[in-house]
Tab-separated table of C-alpha atoms and ligand atoms in Angstrom:
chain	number	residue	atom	x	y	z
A	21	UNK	CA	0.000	0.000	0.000
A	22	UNK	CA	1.526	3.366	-1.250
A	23	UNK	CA	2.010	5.521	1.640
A	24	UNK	CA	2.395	9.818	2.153
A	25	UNK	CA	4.740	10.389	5.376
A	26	UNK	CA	3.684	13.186	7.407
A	27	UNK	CA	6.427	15.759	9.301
A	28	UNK	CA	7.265	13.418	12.337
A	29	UNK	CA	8.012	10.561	9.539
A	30	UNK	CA	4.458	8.428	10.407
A	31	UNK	CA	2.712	7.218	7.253
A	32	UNK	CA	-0.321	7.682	6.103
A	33	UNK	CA	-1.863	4.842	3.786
A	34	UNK	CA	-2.909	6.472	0.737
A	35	UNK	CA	-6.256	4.176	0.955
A	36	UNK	CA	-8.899	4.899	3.591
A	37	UNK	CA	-12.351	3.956	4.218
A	38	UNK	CA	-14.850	6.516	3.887
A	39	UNK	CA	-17.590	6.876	6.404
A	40	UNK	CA	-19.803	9.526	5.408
A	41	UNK	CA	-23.598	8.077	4.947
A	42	UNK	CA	-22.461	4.867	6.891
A	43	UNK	CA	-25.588	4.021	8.785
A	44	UNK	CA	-25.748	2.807	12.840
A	45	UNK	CA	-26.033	-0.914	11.700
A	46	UNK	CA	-23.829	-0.944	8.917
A	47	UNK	CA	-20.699	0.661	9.599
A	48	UNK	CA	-20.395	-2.181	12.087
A	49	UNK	CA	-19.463	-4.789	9.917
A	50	UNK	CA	-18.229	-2.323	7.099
A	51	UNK	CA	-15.008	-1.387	9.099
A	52	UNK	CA	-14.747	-4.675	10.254
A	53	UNK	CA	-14.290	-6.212	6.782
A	54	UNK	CA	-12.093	-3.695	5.694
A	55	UNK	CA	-9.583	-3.822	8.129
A	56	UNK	CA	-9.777	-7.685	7.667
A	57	UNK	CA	-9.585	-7.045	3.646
A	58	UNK	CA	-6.350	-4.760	4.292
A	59	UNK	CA	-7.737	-1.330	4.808
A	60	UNK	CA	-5.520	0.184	7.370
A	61	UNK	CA	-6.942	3.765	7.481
A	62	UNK	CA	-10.286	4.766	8.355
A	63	UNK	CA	-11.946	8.613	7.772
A	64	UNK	CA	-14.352	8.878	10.260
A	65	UNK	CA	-16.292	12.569	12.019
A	66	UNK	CA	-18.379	13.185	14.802
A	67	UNK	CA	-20.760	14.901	12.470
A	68	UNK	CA	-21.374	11.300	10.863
A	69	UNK	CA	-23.047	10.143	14.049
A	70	UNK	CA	-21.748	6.924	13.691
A	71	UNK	CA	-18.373	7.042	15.709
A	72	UNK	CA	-19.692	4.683	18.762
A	73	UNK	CA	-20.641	1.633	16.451
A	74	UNK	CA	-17.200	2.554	14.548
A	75	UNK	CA	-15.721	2.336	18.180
A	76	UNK	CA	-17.134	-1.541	18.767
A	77	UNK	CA	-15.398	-2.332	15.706
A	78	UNK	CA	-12.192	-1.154	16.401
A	79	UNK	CA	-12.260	-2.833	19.755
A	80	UNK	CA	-13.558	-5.974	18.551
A	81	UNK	CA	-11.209	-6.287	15.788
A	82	UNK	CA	-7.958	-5.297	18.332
A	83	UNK	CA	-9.482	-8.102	20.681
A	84	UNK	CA	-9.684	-10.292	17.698
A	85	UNK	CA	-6.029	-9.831	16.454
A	86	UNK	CA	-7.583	-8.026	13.221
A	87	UNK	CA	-4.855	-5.481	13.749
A	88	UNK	CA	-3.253	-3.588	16.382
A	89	UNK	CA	-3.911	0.119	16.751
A	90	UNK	CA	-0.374	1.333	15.816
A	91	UNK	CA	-0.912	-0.884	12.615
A	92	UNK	CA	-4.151	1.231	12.143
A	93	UNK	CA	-4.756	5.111	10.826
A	94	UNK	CA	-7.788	6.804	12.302
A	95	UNK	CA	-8.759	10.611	11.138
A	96	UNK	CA	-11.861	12.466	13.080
A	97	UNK	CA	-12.943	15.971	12.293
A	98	UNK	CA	-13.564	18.624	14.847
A	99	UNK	CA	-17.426	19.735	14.312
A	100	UNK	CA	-18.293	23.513	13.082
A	101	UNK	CA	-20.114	23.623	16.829
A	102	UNK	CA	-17.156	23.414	18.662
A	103	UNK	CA	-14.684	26.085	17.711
A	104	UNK	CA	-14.466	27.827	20.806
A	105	UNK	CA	-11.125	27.202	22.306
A	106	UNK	CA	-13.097	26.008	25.055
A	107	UNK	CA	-14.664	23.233	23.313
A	108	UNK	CA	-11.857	21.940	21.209
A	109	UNK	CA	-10.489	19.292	23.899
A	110	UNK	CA	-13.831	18.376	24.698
A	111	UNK	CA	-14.795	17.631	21.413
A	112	UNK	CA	-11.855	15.549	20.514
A	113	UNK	CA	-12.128	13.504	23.961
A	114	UNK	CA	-15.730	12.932	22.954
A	115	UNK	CA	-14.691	11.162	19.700
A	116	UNK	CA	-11.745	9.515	21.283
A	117	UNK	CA	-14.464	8.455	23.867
A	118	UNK	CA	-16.919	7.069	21.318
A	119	UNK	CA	-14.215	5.618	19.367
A	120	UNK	CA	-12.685	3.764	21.706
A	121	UNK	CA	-9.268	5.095	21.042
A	122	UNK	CA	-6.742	6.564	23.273
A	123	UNK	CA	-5.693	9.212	20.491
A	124	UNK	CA	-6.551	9.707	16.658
A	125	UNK	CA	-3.580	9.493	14.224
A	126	UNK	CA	-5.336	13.207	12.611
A	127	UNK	CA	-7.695	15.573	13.866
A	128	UNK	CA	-9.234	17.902	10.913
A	129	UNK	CA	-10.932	21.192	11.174
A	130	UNK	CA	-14.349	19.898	9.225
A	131	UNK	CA	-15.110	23.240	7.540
A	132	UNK	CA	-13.453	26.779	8.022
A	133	UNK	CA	-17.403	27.301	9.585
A	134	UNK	CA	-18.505	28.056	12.983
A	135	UNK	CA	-22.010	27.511	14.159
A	136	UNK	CA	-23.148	28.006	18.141
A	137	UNK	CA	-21.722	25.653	20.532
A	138	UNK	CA	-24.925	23.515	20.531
A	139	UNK	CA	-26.080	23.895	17.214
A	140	UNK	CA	-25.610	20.104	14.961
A	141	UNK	CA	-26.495	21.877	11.528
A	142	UNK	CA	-27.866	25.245	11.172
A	143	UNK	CA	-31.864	26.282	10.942
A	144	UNK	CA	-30.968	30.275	10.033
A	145	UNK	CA	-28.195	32.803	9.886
A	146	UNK	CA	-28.408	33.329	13.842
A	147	UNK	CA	-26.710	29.438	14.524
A	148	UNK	CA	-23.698	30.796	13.155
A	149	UNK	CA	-20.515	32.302	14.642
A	150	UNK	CA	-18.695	34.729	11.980
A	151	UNK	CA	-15.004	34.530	11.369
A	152	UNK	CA	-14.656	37.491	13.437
A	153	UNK	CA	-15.957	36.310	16.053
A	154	UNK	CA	-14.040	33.127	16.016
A	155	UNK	CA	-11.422	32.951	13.675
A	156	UNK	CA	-9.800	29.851	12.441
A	157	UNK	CA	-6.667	30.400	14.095
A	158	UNK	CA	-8.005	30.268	17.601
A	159	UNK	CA	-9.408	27.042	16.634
A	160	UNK	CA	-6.253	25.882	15.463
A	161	UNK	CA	-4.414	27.111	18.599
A	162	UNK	CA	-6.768	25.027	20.679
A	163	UNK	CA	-5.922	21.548	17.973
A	164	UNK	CA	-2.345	22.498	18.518
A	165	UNK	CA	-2.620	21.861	22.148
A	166	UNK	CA	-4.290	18.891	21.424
A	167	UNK	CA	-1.489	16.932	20.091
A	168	UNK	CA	1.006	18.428	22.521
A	169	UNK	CA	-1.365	16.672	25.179
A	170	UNK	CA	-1.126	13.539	23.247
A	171	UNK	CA	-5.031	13.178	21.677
A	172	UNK	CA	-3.968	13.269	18.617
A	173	UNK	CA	-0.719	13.110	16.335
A	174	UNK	CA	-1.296	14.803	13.620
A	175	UNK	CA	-3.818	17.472	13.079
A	176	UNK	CA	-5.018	19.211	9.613
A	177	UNK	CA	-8.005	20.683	7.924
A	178	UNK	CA	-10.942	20.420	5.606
A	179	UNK	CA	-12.601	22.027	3.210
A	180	UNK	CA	-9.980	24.815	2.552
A	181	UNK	CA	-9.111	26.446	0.022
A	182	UNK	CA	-5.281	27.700	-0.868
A	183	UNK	CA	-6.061	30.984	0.685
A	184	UNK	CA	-6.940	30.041	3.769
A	185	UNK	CA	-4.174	27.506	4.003
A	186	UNK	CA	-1.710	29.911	3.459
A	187	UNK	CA	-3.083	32.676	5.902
A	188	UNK	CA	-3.810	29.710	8.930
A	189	UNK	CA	-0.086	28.377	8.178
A	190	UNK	CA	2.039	32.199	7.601
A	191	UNK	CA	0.826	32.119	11.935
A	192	UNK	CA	0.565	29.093	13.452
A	193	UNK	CA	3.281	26.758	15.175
A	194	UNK	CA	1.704	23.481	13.750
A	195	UNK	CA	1.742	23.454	10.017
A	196	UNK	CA	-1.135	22.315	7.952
A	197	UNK	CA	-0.449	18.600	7.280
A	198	UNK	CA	-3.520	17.159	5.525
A	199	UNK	CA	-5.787	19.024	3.826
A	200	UNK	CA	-9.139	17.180	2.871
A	201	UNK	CA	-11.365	18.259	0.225
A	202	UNK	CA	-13.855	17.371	-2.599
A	203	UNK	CA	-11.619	16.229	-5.534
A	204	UNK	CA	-11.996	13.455	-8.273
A	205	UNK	CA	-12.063	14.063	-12.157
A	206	UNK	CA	-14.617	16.656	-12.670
A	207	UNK	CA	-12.943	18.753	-9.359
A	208	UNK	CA	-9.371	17.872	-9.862
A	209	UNK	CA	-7.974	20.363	-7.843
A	210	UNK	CA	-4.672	21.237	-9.984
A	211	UNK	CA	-3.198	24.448	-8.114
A	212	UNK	CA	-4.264	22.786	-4.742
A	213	UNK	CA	-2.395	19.520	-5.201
A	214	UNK	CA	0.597	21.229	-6.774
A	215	UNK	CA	0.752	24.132	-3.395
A	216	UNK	CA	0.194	21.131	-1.204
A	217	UNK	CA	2.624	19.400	-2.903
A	218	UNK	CA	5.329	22.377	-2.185
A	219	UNK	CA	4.732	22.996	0.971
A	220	UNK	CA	4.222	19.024	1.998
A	221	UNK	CA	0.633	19.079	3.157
A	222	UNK	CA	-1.168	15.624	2.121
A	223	UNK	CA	-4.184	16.213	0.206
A	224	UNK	CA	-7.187	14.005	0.652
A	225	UNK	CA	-9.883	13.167	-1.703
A	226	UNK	CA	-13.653	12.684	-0.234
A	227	UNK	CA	-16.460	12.154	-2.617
A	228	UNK	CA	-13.618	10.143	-5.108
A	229	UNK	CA	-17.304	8.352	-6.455
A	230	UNK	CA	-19.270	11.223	-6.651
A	231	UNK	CA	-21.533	10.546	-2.969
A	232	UNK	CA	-24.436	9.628	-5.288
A	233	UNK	CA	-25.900	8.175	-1.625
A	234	UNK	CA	-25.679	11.375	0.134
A	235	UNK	CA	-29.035	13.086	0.872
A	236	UNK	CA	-30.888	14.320	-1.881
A	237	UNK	CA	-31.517	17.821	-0.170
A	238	UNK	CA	-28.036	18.668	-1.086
A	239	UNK	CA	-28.033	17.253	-4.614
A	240	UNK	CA	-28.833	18.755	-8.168
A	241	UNK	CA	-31.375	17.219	-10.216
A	242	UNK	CA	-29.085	16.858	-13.182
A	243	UNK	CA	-25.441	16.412	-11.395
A	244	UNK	CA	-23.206	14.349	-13.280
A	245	UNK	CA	-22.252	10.704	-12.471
A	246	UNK	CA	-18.674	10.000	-12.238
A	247	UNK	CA	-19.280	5.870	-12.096
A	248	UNK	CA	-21.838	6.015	-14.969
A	249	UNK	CA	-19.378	8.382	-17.061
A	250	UNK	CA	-19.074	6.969	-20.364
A	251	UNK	CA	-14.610	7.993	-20.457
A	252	UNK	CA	-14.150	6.617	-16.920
A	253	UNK	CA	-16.636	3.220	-18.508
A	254	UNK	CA	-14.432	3.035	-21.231
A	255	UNK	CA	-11.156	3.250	-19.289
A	256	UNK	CA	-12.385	0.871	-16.815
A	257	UNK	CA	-13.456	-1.931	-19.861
A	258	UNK	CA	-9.953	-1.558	-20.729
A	259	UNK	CA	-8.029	-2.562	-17.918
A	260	UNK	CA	-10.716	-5.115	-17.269
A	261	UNK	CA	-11.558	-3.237	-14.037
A	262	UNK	CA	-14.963	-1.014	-12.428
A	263	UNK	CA	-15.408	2.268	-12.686
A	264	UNK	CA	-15.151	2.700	-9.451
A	265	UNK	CA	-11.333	1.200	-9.446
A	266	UNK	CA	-10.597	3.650	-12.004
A	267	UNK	CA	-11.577	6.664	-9.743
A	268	UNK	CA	-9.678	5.718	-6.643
A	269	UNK	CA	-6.493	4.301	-8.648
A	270	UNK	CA	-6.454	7.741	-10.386
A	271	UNK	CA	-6.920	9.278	-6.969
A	272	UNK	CA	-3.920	7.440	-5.737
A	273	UNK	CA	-1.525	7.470	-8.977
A	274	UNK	CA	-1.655	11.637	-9.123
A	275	UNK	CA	-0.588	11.614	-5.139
A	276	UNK	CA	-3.846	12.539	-3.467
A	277	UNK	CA	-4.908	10.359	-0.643
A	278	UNK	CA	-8.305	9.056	-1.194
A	279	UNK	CA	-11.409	7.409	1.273
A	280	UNK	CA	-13.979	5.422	-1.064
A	281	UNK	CA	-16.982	4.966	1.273
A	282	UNK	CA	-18.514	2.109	0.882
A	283	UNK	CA	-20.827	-0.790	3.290
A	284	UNK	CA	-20.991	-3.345	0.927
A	285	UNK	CA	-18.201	-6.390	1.543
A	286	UNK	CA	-17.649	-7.025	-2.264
A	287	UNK	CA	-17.462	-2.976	-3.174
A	288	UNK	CA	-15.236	-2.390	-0.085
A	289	UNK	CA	-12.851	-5.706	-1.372
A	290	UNK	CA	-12.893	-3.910	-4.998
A	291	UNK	CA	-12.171	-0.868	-3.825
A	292	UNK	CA	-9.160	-2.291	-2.031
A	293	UNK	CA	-7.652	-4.080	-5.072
A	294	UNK	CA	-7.840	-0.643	-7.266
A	295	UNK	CA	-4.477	-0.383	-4.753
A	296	UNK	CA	-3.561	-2.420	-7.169
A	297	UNK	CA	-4.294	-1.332	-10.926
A	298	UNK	CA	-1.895	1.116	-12.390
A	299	UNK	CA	-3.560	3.481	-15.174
A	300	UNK	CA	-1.608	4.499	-18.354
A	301	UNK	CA	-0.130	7.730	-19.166
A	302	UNK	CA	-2.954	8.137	-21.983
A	303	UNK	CA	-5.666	6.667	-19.126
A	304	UNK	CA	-4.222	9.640	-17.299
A	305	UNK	CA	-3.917	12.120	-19.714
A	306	UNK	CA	-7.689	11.346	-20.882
A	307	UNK	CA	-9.164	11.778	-17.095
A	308	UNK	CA	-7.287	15.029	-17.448
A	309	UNK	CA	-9.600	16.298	-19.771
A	310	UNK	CA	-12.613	15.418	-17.755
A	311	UNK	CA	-12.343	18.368	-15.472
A	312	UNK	CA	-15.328	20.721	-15.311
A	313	UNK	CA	-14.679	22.332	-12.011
A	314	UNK	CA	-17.958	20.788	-10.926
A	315	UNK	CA	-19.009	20.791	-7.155
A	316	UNK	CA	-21.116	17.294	-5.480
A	317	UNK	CA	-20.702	19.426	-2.048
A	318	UNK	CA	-21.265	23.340	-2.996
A	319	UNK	CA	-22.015	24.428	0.504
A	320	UNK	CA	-24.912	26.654	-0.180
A	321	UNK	CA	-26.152	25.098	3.336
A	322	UNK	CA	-23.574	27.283	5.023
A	323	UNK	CA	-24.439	30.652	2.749
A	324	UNK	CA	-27.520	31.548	5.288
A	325	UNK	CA	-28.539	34.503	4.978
A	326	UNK	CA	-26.789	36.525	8.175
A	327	UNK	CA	-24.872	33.719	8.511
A	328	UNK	CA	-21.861	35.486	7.829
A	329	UNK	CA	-20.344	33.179	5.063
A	330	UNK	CA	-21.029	32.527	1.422
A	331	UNK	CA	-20.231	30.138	-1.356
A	332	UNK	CA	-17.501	32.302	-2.879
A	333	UNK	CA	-16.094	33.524	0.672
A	334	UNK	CA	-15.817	29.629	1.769
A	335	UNK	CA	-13.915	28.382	-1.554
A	336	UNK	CA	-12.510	31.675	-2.482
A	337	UNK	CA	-13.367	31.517	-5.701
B	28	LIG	P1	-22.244	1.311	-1.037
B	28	LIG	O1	-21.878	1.879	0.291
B	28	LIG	O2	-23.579	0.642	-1.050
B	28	LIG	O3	-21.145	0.440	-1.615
B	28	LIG	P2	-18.235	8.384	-2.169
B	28	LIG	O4	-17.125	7.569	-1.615
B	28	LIG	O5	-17.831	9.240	-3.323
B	28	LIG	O6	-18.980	9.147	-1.097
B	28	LIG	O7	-19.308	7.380	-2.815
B	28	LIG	C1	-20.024	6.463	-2.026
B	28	LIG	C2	-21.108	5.816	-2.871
B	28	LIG	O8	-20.494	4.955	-3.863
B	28	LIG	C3	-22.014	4.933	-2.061
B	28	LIG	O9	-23.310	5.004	-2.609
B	28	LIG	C4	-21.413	3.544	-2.237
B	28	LIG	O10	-22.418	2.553	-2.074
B	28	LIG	C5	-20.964	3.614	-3.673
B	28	LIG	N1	-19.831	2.711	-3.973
B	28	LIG	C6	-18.749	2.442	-3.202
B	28	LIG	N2	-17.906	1.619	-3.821
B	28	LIG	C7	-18.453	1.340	-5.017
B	28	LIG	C8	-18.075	0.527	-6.117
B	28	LIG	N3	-16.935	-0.160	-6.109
B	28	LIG	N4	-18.912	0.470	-7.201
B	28	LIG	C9	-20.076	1.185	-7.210
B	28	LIG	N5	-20.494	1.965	-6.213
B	28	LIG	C10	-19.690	2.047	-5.120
């Protein structure tokens, strides 16, 4: 399994499980089977409500011999409701609580978005904090002292774009060291991977399949499918693999880290083996062209009015 080493020399596999949409009475056996299929990372968020069950399975598959928790990489995200310096440590000892874990391998920022302590997802522009009120570097201050108390090893961010990576990093003692953001072939994120690239922060892809599972609130009525694109269906009948294995082995192959979500034992076995399947330079050069700059997650849910944010502040762009 390719690996991306982080500044104290630990490795990150470049393969993760994805989380997102896991249901309570799925993710259960879906981490379980990947960590006995191989996976050794796992992308997991308190805002997925699912941490507990993901918890059991880390426990039971320690107890079992599955794996051994420094064999293992486990990434949680700090929740837009707890940016308060206050509420930092808390938050993290929550997940580490509900995990089962003595300390995460990465911590991430979720979104450069505050909402009220209290507040799970936003009803109107008065749930939010502005970035005046709490910027992103006191939040970052607070993650910093997180791994100095040992919670965590790493910590890193979400959701950000190069402008806000470069203003968070020109003042804080921690660098950046993952970045996580939407990114496959119709969002391939060229200036982000090549300034994360220089200045050695890992970039991770979520949504590598396009999230056609997430809820349909947040999606357009005519988005594009990645797995039912006719290119990526081509490339894949090629090399005699899915569509799916396409998407993640591209993922890996241009030096993105990448978290397939998936609760189905034969997807989450396929998914694996893409580790394995090594695209062309034409393959490549062909997904380069697929590129549209085209959003799954847009995060209009965050552009309340009087929330203080708005699509173009949040990706500046
Ligand atoms: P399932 O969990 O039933 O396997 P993303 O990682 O971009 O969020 O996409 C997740 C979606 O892709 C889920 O609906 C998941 O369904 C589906 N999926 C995961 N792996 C595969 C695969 N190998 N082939 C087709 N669909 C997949």
């Amino acid at each position: 399994m390719k690996t991306y080493e982080l500044a104290n020399e630990d490795k990150m596999p470049a393969l993760g499980l994805g989380t997102w949409k896991s249901k309570p009475g799925e993710v259960y056996a879906a981490v379980r089977h990947s960590i006995k299929t191989g996976y050794r990372h796992i992308d997991c968020a308190a805002a997925y409500g699912n941490e507990a069950e993901i918890g059991k399975a880390f426990t039971d598959a320690f107890l079992e011999g599955d794996v051994t928790r420094d064999e293992l990489w486990v990434t949680s995200k700090l929740w837009n409701n707890a940016h308060l310096k206050e509420d930092v440590r808390p938050a993290l000892e929550q997940t580490l609580k509900d995990l089962s874990l003595g300390y995460l391998d990465l911590y991430l920022m979720h979104w450069p978005i505050a909402l009220k302590p209290g507040v799970g997802f936003p009803a109107s522009g008065d749930d939010f904090l502005s970035p005046d009120e709490i910027p992103v570097s006191v939040t970052w201050a607070a993650m910093e002292e997180c791994v100095d108390a040992g919670l965590t090893k790493h910590i890193g961010v979400s959701n950000f774009s190069i402008k806000k990576l470069k203003a968070l990093n020109a003042n804080s003692r921690i660098k950046v060291q993952v970045n996580q953001v939407e990114l496959h072939p119709f969002l391939q994120q060229n200036s982000m991977l090549e300034f994360c690239q220089k200045e050695k922060i890992v970039l991770t892809a979520y949504s590598p399949l396009g999230s056609s599972d997430r809820p349909a609130v947040f999606k357009a009525q005519d988005e594009p499918s990645l797995l039912e694109n006719k290119t990526i269906m081509e490339i894949a009948a090629a090399n005699n693999c899915s569509a799916a294995q396409v998407l993640i082995s591209w993922a890996i192959q241009r030096g993105t880290s990448v978290i397939p979500k998936s609760v189905n034992p034969n997807r989450i076995e396929q998914n694996f083996q893409a580790t394995s399947i090594t695209l062309n330079d034409a393959d490549m050069q062909i997904i380069a062209g697929l590129d549209r700059h085209s959003r799954y997650v847009v995060g209009e849910f965050w552009a309340m009015p009087g929330s203080g944010y708005s699509v173009e502040t949040l990706w500046d762009e």
